[in-house]
Amino acid sequence: VNQILLLLLVLTVCAILYNKVHQVPSALKNETVDLESPEEMEEEIPVVICAAAGRMGAAVAAISSIYSNTEANVLFYIIGLKTTIPHIRKWIENSKLKEIKFKVVEFNPMVLKGKIRQDASRPELLQPLNFVRFYLPLLIQKHEKVIYLDDDVIVQGDIQELYDTKLAPGHAAAFSDDCDLPSTHEMVRSVGMQNTYMGFLDYRKQAIRDLGISPSTCSFNPGVIVANMTEWKHQRITKQLEKWMQRNVEENLYSSTLGGGVATSPMLIVFHGKYSSINPMWHIRHLGWSPDARYSEQFLQEAKLLHWNGRYKPWDYPSVHTDLWENWFIPDPSGKFKLTRPDS
């Protein structure tokens, strides 16, 4: 019995000495805790931007403005066609944007075959990447919530604020109403911009009248979208949008109307009465609708996001408020993309 007790005592002492020798240093334990800290587990914010041929500088400026104005964990999904992807990738990897987190995703324009009606009035609106927003769940698969931005924007606020936009139960997306900000009403009138459904849909067509939507209903702008992917898939939003694209090919329901919104119009139909609202200051629009109409500098400084929707883009000439856009532009290392300026 004594021998057994002595053996147990020796084993106990050995165990104590072993633990002391192999004890994890406190600094290392702290590092382990840090790996699970809230900062490291911070939610990823997916931001979708298209990089189209001839206007990649727009995507670069938008990304630059977002990255420079937030501490959030942003993951950029840069959508391009097969022929344009190498250019945008090199631009990012050989500029100060090389530190961003990004994925380049190829969009296959064959999904649009037979779904777009040709419209000569604004052919640029028929470019395949204009319809990327219709296919978000197919391109971005692991996220519950996604931000989509047109390339002709710059972000002056913290993108985290936009991401935190609350979507009502059952809503697949949030947009900015075209009637939401009194400060922009004068601009809208001065440039002849439509802000109702009448400006986008052809109410002479029975299919449009059958929708039961008043032509004076305020429209919204899908150039900035906060989307819930679960609801989008559950409601089969992509299939609904494709249905109206197909009907437009057959019946010409909206392509030739004032808005020229071949990508906007089907969204106005599908999301009518079923979307949440984005803070108006997070989508100041119409900067590209006239080379003469300007907002006050104070108003623009307070804006969180500026959008040059319209024909007059800030990388071209003429255009307005180009200084604000150029603050975020990063020259193309390859020299292929150049700004158009009066002295160029």
Short mmCIF file of C-alpha atoms in Angstrom, two decimals:
data_model
loop_
_atom_site.label_atom_id
_atom_site.label_comp_id
_atom_site.label_asym_id
_atom_site.label_seq_id
_atom_site.Cartn_x
_atom_site.Cartn_y
_atom_site.Cartn_z
CA VAL A 1 0.00 0.00 0.00
CA ASN A 2 2.84 2.36 0.88
CA GLN A 3 4.47 1.70 -2.45
CA ILE A 4 1.21 2.50 -4.26
CA LEU A 5 0.77 5.77 -2.34
CA LEU A 6 4.38 6.71 -3.07
CA LEU A 7 3.84 6.01 -6.78
CA LEU A 8 0.70 8.19 -6.83
CA LEU A 9 2.58 11.01 -5.08
CA VAL A 10 5.40 10.84 -7.63
CA LEU A 11 2.91 10.90 -10.53
CA THR A 12 1.10 13.92 -9.02
CA VAL A 13 4.36 15.86 -8.63
CA CYS A 14 5.34 14.99 -12.21
CA ALA A 15 1.98 16.18 -13.50
CA ILE A 16 2.32 19.52 -11.68
CA LEU A 17 5.85 20.04 -13.01
CA TYR A 18 4.74 19.12 -16.55
CA ASN A 19 1.91 21.66 -16.49
CA LYS A 20 4.22 24.41 -15.27
CA VAL A 21 6.82 23.70 -17.94
CA HIS A 22 4.25 23.46 -20.76
CA GLN A 23 1.90 26.18 -19.57
CA VAL A 24 0.71 28.42 -22.47
CA PRO A 25 2.29 31.87 -22.11
CA SER A 26 -0.23 34.58 -21.27
CA ALA A 27 0.69 36.61 -24.37
CA LEU A 28 -0.10 33.65 -26.61
CA LYS A 29 -3.41 33.10 -24.85
CA ASN A 30 -4.30 36.73 -25.47
CA GLU A 31 -3.52 36.30 -29.16
CA THR A 32 -5.89 33.35 -29.25
CA VAL A 33 -8.63 35.47 -27.74
CA ASP A 34 -7.89 38.23 -30.23
CA LEU A 35 -8.49 35.85 -33.12
CA GLU A 36 -12.08 35.59 -31.96
CA SER A 37 -12.50 39.28 -31.14
CA PRO A 38 -15.38 41.28 -32.63
CA GLU A 39 -12.95 43.10 -34.89
CA GLU A 40 -11.81 39.86 -36.51
CA MET A 41 -15.35 38.48 -36.72
CA GLU A 42 -16.65 41.69 -38.30
CA GLU A 43 -19.38 41.17 -40.86
CA GLU A 44 -18.26 41.30 -44.46
CA ILE A 45 -19.96 43.96 -46.62
CA PRO A 46 -20.28 42.77 -50.24
CA VAL A 47 -20.38 45.63 -52.76
CA VAL A 48 -21.14 44.83 -56.41
CA ILE A 49 -19.79 47.16 -59.13
CA CYS A 50 -19.52 46.55 -62.87
CA ALA A 51 -16.40 47.26 -64.90
CA ALA A 52 -17.53 47.94 -68.45
CA ALA A 53 -15.27 48.53 -71.44
CA GLY A 54 -14.68 52.22 -72.02
CA ARG A 55 -15.70 53.24 -68.51
CA MET A 56 -13.51 51.23 -66.17
CA GLY A 57 -12.22 54.46 -64.69
CA ALA A 58 -15.72 54.92 -63.28
CA ALA A 59 -15.57 51.62 -61.39
CA VAL A 60 -12.09 52.47 -60.10
CA ALA A 61 -13.21 55.88 -58.80
CA ALA A 62 -16.26 54.35 -57.10
CA ILE A 63 -14.18 51.65 -55.42
CA SER A 64 -11.53 54.17 -54.38
CA SER A 65 -14.13 56.45 -52.77
CA ILE A 66 -15.73 53.58 -50.82
CA TYR A 67 -12.43 52.14 -49.61
CA SER A 68 -11.11 55.54 -48.51
CA ASN A 69 -14.16 56.47 -46.45
CA THR A 70 -14.74 53.39 -44.32
CA GLU A 71 -13.10 51.11 -41.79
CA ALA A 72 -15.63 48.38 -42.55
CA ASN A 73 -14.72 44.95 -43.88
CA VAL A 74 -15.69 45.51 -47.53
CA LEU A 75 -15.45 42.81 -50.19
CA PHE A 76 -15.76 44.20 -53.71
CA TYR A 77 -17.36 42.01 -56.36
CA ILE A 78 -16.19 43.47 -59.67
CA ILE A 79 -18.32 42.16 -62.52
CA GLY A 80 -16.99 42.23 -66.06
CA LEU A 81 -17.10 40.54 -69.42
CA LYS A 82 -14.44 38.04 -70.42
CA THR A 83 -12.66 40.59 -72.59
CA THR A 84 -12.50 43.31 -69.91
CA ILE A 85 -11.56 41.33 -66.81
CA PRO A 86 -7.76 41.27 -67.37
CA HIS A 87 -7.68 45.08 -67.72
CA ILE A 88 -9.54 45.86 -64.50
CA ARG A 89 -7.57 43.25 -62.55
CA LYS A 90 -4.24 44.76 -63.64
CA TRP A 91 -5.49 48.28 -62.89
CA ILE A 92 -6.30 47.31 -59.31
CA GLU A 93 -3.21 45.20 -58.69
CA ASN A 94 -0.88 47.92 -60.01
CA SER A 95 -2.37 50.88 -58.13
CA LYS A 96 -2.97 51.89 -54.53
CA LEU A 97 -6.14 49.78 -54.65
CA LYS A 98 -4.03 46.62 -54.45
CA GLU A 99 -4.86 46.48 -50.71
CA ILE A 100 -8.61 46.05 -51.22
CA LYS A 101 -10.42 42.73 -50.88
CA PHE A 102 -11.99 41.89 -54.21
CA LYS A 103 -13.24 39.14 -56.46
CA VAL A 104 -13.57 39.49 -60.22
CA VAL A 105 -16.64 37.72 -61.59
CA GLU A 106 -17.36 37.10 -65.26
CA PHE A 107 -20.86 37.90 -66.51
CA ASN A 108 -22.05 35.77 -69.42
CA PRO A 109 -24.17 37.96 -71.75
CA MET A 110 -25.77 34.84 -73.25
CA VAL A 111 -28.30 34.90 -70.39
CA LEU A 112 -29.78 37.99 -72.08
CA LYS A 113 -30.26 36.38 -75.49
CA GLY A 114 -33.73 37.20 -76.79
CA LYS A 115 -34.58 39.36 -73.78
CA ILE A 116 -33.43 42.82 -74.92
CA ARG A 117 -35.29 44.91 -77.46
CA GLN A 118 -32.96 47.04 -79.56
CA ASP A 119 -33.44 50.77 -79.02
CA ALA A 120 -31.38 53.22 -81.07
CA SER A 121 -32.16 56.26 -78.90
CA ARG A 122 -29.66 55.30 -76.17
CA PRO A 123 -27.73 52.18 -77.25
CA GLU A 124 -25.37 52.46 -74.26
CA LEU A 125 -28.26 51.38 -72.04
CA LEU A 126 -28.36 48.03 -73.83
CA GLN A 127 -24.86 47.01 -72.73
CA PRO A 128 -24.98 43.59 -71.01
CA LEU A 129 -23.55 44.80 -67.70
CA ASN A 130 -26.53 47.12 -67.24
CA PHE A 131 -28.51 43.99 -66.42
CA VAL A 132 -26.12 42.51 -63.83
CA ARG A 133 -28.40 43.79 -61.04
CA PHE A 134 -31.11 41.40 -62.30
CA TYR A 135 -28.89 38.39 -61.60
CA LEU A 136 -27.37 39.18 -58.19
CA PRO A 137 -28.12 35.79 -56.54
CA LEU A 138 -26.49 33.95 -59.45
CA LEU A 139 -23.29 36.00 -59.20
CA ILE A 140 -23.05 36.53 -55.43
CA GLN A 141 -23.95 33.34 -53.64
CA LYS A 142 -22.67 33.32 -50.06
CA HIS A 143 -24.10 36.58 -48.72
CA GLU A 144 -27.48 37.33 -47.17
CA LYS A 145 -27.32 41.08 -47.85
CA VAL A 146 -25.64 42.81 -50.80
CA ILE A 147 -25.07 46.38 -51.99
CA TYR A 148 -25.23 47.03 -55.73
CA LEU A 149 -23.89 50.33 -57.11
CA ASP A 150 -23.84 51.75 -60.62
CA ASP A 151 -20.30 52.59 -61.73
CA ASP A 152 -21.01 56.33 -62.15
CA VAL A 153 -21.16 57.06 -58.43
CA ILE A 154 -18.78 58.18 -55.73
CA VAL A 155 -19.31 57.52 -52.05
CA GLN A 156 -18.54 60.28 -49.56
CA GLY A 157 -19.96 58.57 -46.46
CA ASP A 158 -19.19 55.34 -44.62
CA ILE A 159 -20.59 52.44 -46.66
CA GLN A 160 -21.46 50.72 -43.37
CA GLU A 161 -24.35 53.20 -43.00
CA LEU A 162 -25.81 52.18 -46.35
CA TYR A 163 -25.35 48.50 -45.54
CA ASP A 164 -27.26 49.02 -42.27
CA THR A 165 -30.36 50.12 -44.20
CA LYS A 166 -33.33 48.26 -42.73
CA LEU A 167 -35.43 46.20 -45.11
CA ALA A 168 -39.02 45.55 -44.09
CA PRO A 169 -40.11 41.90 -43.75
CA GLY A 170 -40.90 40.48 -47.17
CA HIS A 171 -38.92 43.12 -49.06
CA ALA A 172 -36.16 41.88 -51.35
CA ALA A 173 -34.59 45.31 -51.93
CA ALA A 174 -34.36 48.96 -50.89
CA PHE A 175 -34.14 51.87 -53.35
CA SER A 176 -34.26 55.67 -53.36
CA ASP A 177 -37.57 57.23 -54.36
CA ASP A 178 -37.31 59.84 -57.09
CA CYS A 179 -39.63 62.12 -55.09
CA ASP A 180 -37.89 61.72 -51.75
CA LEU A 181 -35.70 64.82 -51.48
CA PRO A 182 -37.21 68.31 -51.93
CA SER A 183 -33.71 69.74 -52.51
CA THR A 184 -33.51 67.85 -55.82
CA HIS A 185 -36.95 68.77 -57.17
CA GLU A 186 -35.77 71.96 -58.84
CA MET A 187 -32.92 70.05 -60.49
CA VAL A 188 -35.37 67.42 -61.75
CA ARG A 189 -37.64 70.06 -63.29
CA SER A 190 -34.77 71.99 -64.86
CA VAL A 191 -33.36 68.99 -66.72
CA GLY A 192 -36.71 67.46 -67.66
CA MET A 193 -36.01 64.30 -65.70
CA GLN A 194 -39.01 62.05 -65.21
CA ASN A 195 -39.78 60.99 -61.65
CA THR A 196 -43.02 59.05 -62.15
CA TYR A 197 -43.99 55.77 -63.79
CA MET A 198 -45.33 57.74 -66.76
CA GLY A 199 -41.74 58.56 -67.66
CA PHE A 200 -40.74 54.90 -67.97
CA LEU A 201 -43.76 52.83 -69.02
CA ASP A 202 -45.93 53.18 -72.13
CA TYR A 203 -49.45 53.62 -70.76
CA ARG A 204 -50.87 53.32 -74.26
CA LYS A 205 -50.24 49.57 -73.98
CA GLN A 206 -52.93 47.40 -72.40
CA ALA A 207 -50.38 45.26 -70.55
CA ILE A 208 -49.17 48.36 -68.68
CA ARG A 209 -52.68 49.63 -67.90
CA ASP A 210 -53.58 46.16 -66.61
CA LEU A 211 -50.94 46.53 -63.89
CA GLY A 212 -53.22 48.99 -62.12
CA ILE A 213 -50.32 51.33 -61.30
CA SER A 214 -51.15 55.04 -61.48
CA PRO A 215 -48.93 56.83 -64.01
CA SER A 216 -48.30 59.54 -61.40
CA THR A 217 -46.76 57.03 -58.98
CA CYS A 218 -43.28 58.10 -57.91
CA SER A 219 -40.55 56.06 -59.55
CA PHE A 220 -37.32 54.89 -57.91
CA ASN A 221 -33.73 54.67 -59.11
CA PRO A 222 -32.10 51.19 -59.15
CA GLY A 223 -28.56 52.58 -59.46
CA VAL A 224 -28.13 52.02 -55.71
CA ILE A 225 -29.65 48.87 -54.25
CA VAL A 226 -29.50 47.20 -50.85
CA ALA A 227 -30.75 43.67 -51.51
CA ASN A 228 -31.81 40.70 -49.38
CA MET A 229 -30.71 37.61 -51.29
CA THR A 230 -32.97 35.20 -49.41
CA GLU A 231 -36.11 37.17 -50.28
CA TRP A 232 -34.85 37.78 -53.83
CA LYS A 233 -34.56 34.05 -54.43
CA HIS A 234 -37.75 33.19 -52.53
CA GLN A 235 -39.80 35.63 -54.63
CA ARG A 236 -38.01 34.57 -57.83
CA ILE A 237 -37.26 38.20 -58.63
CA THR A 238 -34.86 37.34 -61.46
CA LYS A 239 -37.52 35.23 -63.20
CA GLN A 240 -40.07 38.03 -62.83
CA LEU A 241 -37.66 40.57 -64.33
CA GLU A 242 -36.88 38.25 -67.23
CA LYS A 243 -40.60 37.81 -67.88
CA TRP A 244 -41.06 41.57 -68.36
CA MET A 245 -37.94 41.81 -70.49
CA GLN A 246 -39.40 39.13 -72.74
CA ARG A 247 -42.77 40.87 -72.90
CA ASN A 248 -41.07 44.12 -73.85
CA VAL A 249 -39.32 42.39 -76.75
CA GLU A 250 -42.71 41.20 -77.96
CA GLU A 251 -44.90 44.24 -77.15
CA ASN A 252 -42.53 47.25 -76.82
CA LEU A 253 -43.82 48.26 -73.39
CA TYR A 254 -41.12 50.67 -72.35
CA SER A 255 -38.00 50.91 -74.53
CA SER A 256 -39.09 53.97 -76.51
CA THR A 257 -40.59 55.98 -73.66
CA LEU A 258 -39.10 59.10 -72.13
CA GLY A 259 -37.03 57.46 -69.42
CA GLY A 260 -35.24 55.18 -71.84
CA GLY A 261 -34.91 52.91 -68.83
CA VAL A 262 -34.56 49.46 -70.34
CA ALA A 263 -33.09 48.21 -67.05
CA THR A 264 -35.14 50.48 -64.78
CA SER A 265 -38.60 49.79 -66.20
CA PRO A 266 -38.90 46.06 -65.41
CA MET A 267 -37.69 46.77 -61.88
CA LEU A 268 -40.35 49.46 -61.47
CA ILE A 269 -42.96 46.84 -62.39
CA VAL A 270 -41.65 43.95 -60.31
CA PHE A 271 -40.89 45.95 -57.16
CA HIS A 272 -43.94 48.23 -57.22
CA GLY A 273 -45.18 48.62 -53.64
CA LYS A 274 -42.71 45.99 -52.41
CA TYR A 275 -39.48 47.76 -51.52
CA SER A 276 -37.92 49.63 -48.61
CA SER A 277 -36.44 53.13 -48.77
CA ILE A 278 -32.81 54.24 -48.70
CA ASN A 279 -31.89 57.45 -46.88
CA PRO A 280 -32.20 60.19 -49.56
CA MET A 281 -28.73 61.56 -48.79
CA TRP A 282 -27.34 58.17 -49.76
CA HIS A 283 -28.37 58.67 -53.38
CA ILE A 284 -28.11 62.21 -54.75
CA ARG A 285 -28.93 61.81 -58.42
CA HIS A 286 -29.23 63.61 -61.76
CA LEU A 287 -25.65 64.98 -61.83
CA GLY A 288 -25.32 63.63 -65.37
CA TRP A 289 -28.56 64.94 -66.84
CA SER A 290 -27.33 68.35 -67.96
CA PRO A 291 -23.91 69.99 -68.39
CA ASP A 292 -25.38 73.21 -66.97
CA ALA A 293 -27.57 72.27 -63.99
CA ARG A 294 -25.60 72.28 -60.74
CA TYR A 295 -26.29 71.62 -57.07
CA SER A 296 -24.96 73.96 -54.37
CA GLU A 297 -21.52 73.06 -53.08
CA GLN A 298 -22.80 72.89 -49.49
CA PHE A 299 -25.50 70.40 -50.47
CA LEU A 300 -22.98 68.22 -52.32
CA GLN A 301 -20.59 68.23 -49.37
CA GLU A 302 -23.36 66.90 -47.12
CA ALA A 303 -24.33 64.16 -49.56
CA LYS A 304 -23.24 60.60 -48.77
CA LEU A 305 -23.35 59.33 -52.36
CA LEU A 306 -23.33 61.21 -55.68
CA HIS A 307 -24.69 59.67 -58.89
CA TRP A 308 -24.00 61.01 -62.39
CA ASN A 309 -26.97 59.21 -63.97
CA GLY A 310 -27.68 60.59 -67.42
CA ARG A 311 -25.62 61.24 -70.54
CA TYR A 312 -23.00 63.62 -69.12
CA LYS A 313 -20.47 61.53 -67.21
CA PRO A 314 -17.70 63.02 -65.03
CA TRP A 315 -14.91 61.30 -66.99
CA ASP A 316 -16.22 62.89 -70.22
CA TYR A 317 -16.75 66.48 -71.33
CA PRO A 318 -18.94 68.40 -70.81
CA SER A 319 -20.06 67.42 -67.32
CA VAL A 320 -20.64 69.02 -63.92
CA HIS A 321 -18.98 68.71 -60.51
CA THR A 322 -16.10 66.77 -62.04
CA ASP A 323 -13.73 67.95 -59.29
CA LEU A 324 -15.61 65.87 -56.72
CA TRP A 325 -15.35 62.79 -58.91
CA GLU A 326 -11.68 63.32 -59.79
CA ASN A 327 -10.78 63.34 -56.08
CA TRP A 328 -11.19 59.56 -56.19
CA PHE A 329 -10.05 58.73 -59.71
CA ILE A 330 -6.85 56.69 -60.04
CA PRO A 331 -5.11 56.91 -63.45
CA ASP A 332 -4.92 53.75 -65.51
CA PRO A 333 -1.37 52.30 -65.21
CA SER A 334 -1.71 50.93 -68.76
CA GLY A 335 -2.69 54.34 -70.14
CA LYS A 336 -5.67 52.90 -72.04
CA PHE A 337 -8.33 54.83 -70.13
CA LYS A 338 -7.99 58.60 -70.32
CA LEU A 339 -10.17 61.42 -69.06
CA THR A 340 -11.80 63.65 -71.68
CA ARG A 341 -11.15 67.27 -70.76
CA PRO A 342 -11.34 70.60 -72.67
CA ASP A 343 -7.54 70.81 -72.96
CA SER A 344 -6.99 67.13 -73.77
#
